[in-house]
mmCIF file of C-alpha atoms in Angstrom:
data_model
loop_
_atom_site.group_PDB
_atom_site.id
_atom_site.type_symbol
_atom_site.label_atom_id
_atom_site.label_comp_id
_atom_site.label_asym_id
_atom_site.label_seq_id
_atom_site.Cartn_x
_atom_site.Cartn_y
_atom_site.Cartn_z
ATOM 1 C CA UNK X 23 137.721 77.374 23.091
ATOM 2 C CA UNK X 24 137.330 73.585 22.572
ATOM 3 C CA UNK X 25 134.872 71.532 24.475
ATOM 4 C CA UNK X 26 136.163 69.119 27.026
ATOM 5 C CA UNK X 27 135.566 65.610 25.442
ATOM 6 C CA UNK X 28 134.718 64.196 28.827
ATOM 7 C CA UNK X 29 131.893 66.675 29.376
ATOM 8 C CA UNK X 30 130.292 65.919 26.036
ATOM 9 C CA UNK X 31 129.154 62.488 27.280
ATOM 10 C CA UNK X 32 128.391 63.553 30.804
ATOM 11 C CA UNK X 33 124.693 63.409 31.603
ATOM 12 C CA UNK X 34 122.056 61.197 32.916
ATOM 13 C CA UNK X 35 122.499 57.457 32.269
ATOM 14 C CA UNK X 36 119.755 55.873 30.176
ATOM 15 C CA UNK X 37 117.869 52.702 31.085
ATOM 16 C CA UNK X 38 119.663 50.600 28.488
ATOM 17 C CA UNK X 39 123.133 51.761 29.517
ATOM 18 C CA UNK X 40 122.305 51.063 33.188
ATOM 19 C CA UNK X 41 121.058 47.567 32.393
ATOM 20 C CA UNK X 42 124.091 46.883 30.098
ATOM 21 C CA UNK X 43 126.505 48.010 32.796
ATOM 22 C CA UNK X 44 124.663 45.903 35.451
ATOM 23 C CA UNK X 45 124.695 42.730 33.324
ATOM 24 C CA UNK X 46 128.336 43.281 32.519
ATOM 25 C CA UNK X 47 129.123 43.674 36.174
ATOM 26 C CA UNK X 48 127.295 40.422 37.060
ATOM 27 C CA UNK X 49 129.191 38.533 34.349
ATOM 28 C CA UNK X 50 132.600 39.828 35.590
ATOM 29 C CA UNK X 51 131.726 38.950 39.235
ATOM 30 C CA UNK X 52 130.612 35.394 38.324
ATOM 31 C CA UNK X 53 133.581 34.553 36.018
ATOM 32 C CA UNK X 54 136.050 33.682 38.869
ATOM 33 C CA UNK X 55 133.622 31.027 40.269
ATOM 34 C CA UNK X 56 133.513 29.288 36.884
ATOM 35 C CA UNK X 57 137.295 29.415 36.576
ATOM 36 C CA UNK X 58 137.910 28.114 40.052
ATOM 37 C CA UNK X 59 135.179 25.377 40.121
ATOM 38 C CA UNK X 60 136.964 22.134 39.396
ATOM 39 C CA UNK X 61 135.711 18.718 40.141
ATOM 40 C CA UNK X 62 137.574 16.414 42.527
ATOM 41 C CA UNK X 63 139.583 13.551 41.128
ATOM 42 C CA UNK X 64 136.879 11.013 42.105
ATOM 43 C CA UNK X 65 134.160 13.059 40.390
ATOM 44 C CA UNK X 66 136.279 13.406 37.236
ATOM 45 C CA UNK X 67 136.887 9.696 37.116
ATOM 46 C CA UNK X 68 133.216 8.902 37.720
ATOM 47 C CA UNK X 69 132.214 11.288 34.945
ATOM 48 C CA UNK X 70 134.764 9.759 32.551
ATOM 49 C CA UNK X 71 133.804 6.119 33.360
ATOM 50 C CA UNK X 72 130.036 6.803 33.469
ATOM 51 C CA UNK X 73 129.813 5.754 37.136
ATOM 52 C CA UNK X 74 131.234 2.253 36.599
ATOM 53 C CA UNK X 75 133.684 1.133 39.302
ATOM 54 C CA UNK X 76 137.307 1.300 38.192
ATOM 55 C CA UNK X 77 139.170 -1.973 38.698
ATOM 56 C CA UNK X 78 142.871 -2.351 39.080
ATOM 57 C CA UNK X 79 144.398 -4.511 36.497
ATOM 58 C CA UNK X 80 145.534 -4.700 32.963
ATOM 59 C CA UNK X 81 145.759 -1.166 31.724
ATOM 60 C CA UNK X 82 148.340 1.292 33.219
ATOM 61 C CA UNK X 83 148.464 5.025 32.538
ATOM 62 C CA UNK X 84 151.623 6.885 33.635
ATOM 63 C CA UNK X 85 151.857 10.657 33.549
ATOM 64 C CA UNK X 86 154.047 13.129 35.366
ATOM 65 C CA UNK X 87 152.523 14.808 38.521
ATOM 66 C CA UNK X 88 153.781 18.266 37.449
ATOM 67 C CA UNK X 89 154.340 19.737 33.980
ATOM 68 C CA UNK X 90 155.567 23.106 32.877
ATOM 69 C CA UNK X 91 153.123 23.480 30.071
ATOM 70 C CA UNK X 92 149.683 21.815 29.934
ATOM 71 C CA UNK X 93 149.640 21.999 26.146
ATOM 72 C CA UNK X 94 152.083 19.085 25.789
ATOM 73 C CA UNK X 95 152.168 16.378 28.449
ATOM 74 C CA UNK X 96 154.023 13.128 27.802
ATOM 75 C CA UNK X 97 152.104 10.090 28.926
ATOM 76 C CA UNK X 98 152.670 6.346 28.714
ATOM 77 C CA UNK X 99 149.910 3.737 28.309
ATOM 78 C CA UNK X 100 150.705 0.066 28.721
ATOM 79 C CA UNK X 101 148.293 -2.898 28.504
ATOM 80 C CA UNK X 102 148.709 -6.569 29.402
ATOM 81 C CA UNK X 103 147.395 -8.552 26.566
#
C-alpha cells in the first residue's frame, strides 16, 4: 500500500514553522489597514505644498471627478500669464 501524502508531514510543529506562520498571519491581518488608510484631501494638499497655504488665483487644474481607469486620467492645466 502507498502512504497517504497528508500523513507524511503530519506531526509536531517546530518552533520555526510556528513563528513563520504567526508572522505571516500578522502580516495578512495588517495589510487591509495599509490599503484602506488614505489621507484626507486637506492632508494630501498640505503634504504636496509643504504646509504653505494654497491661494486662489492664476493656475487652474481641471480633472474629472470620476474615471473608469486610474492608469489614464485626462487633466487640463491652465495658467494666467
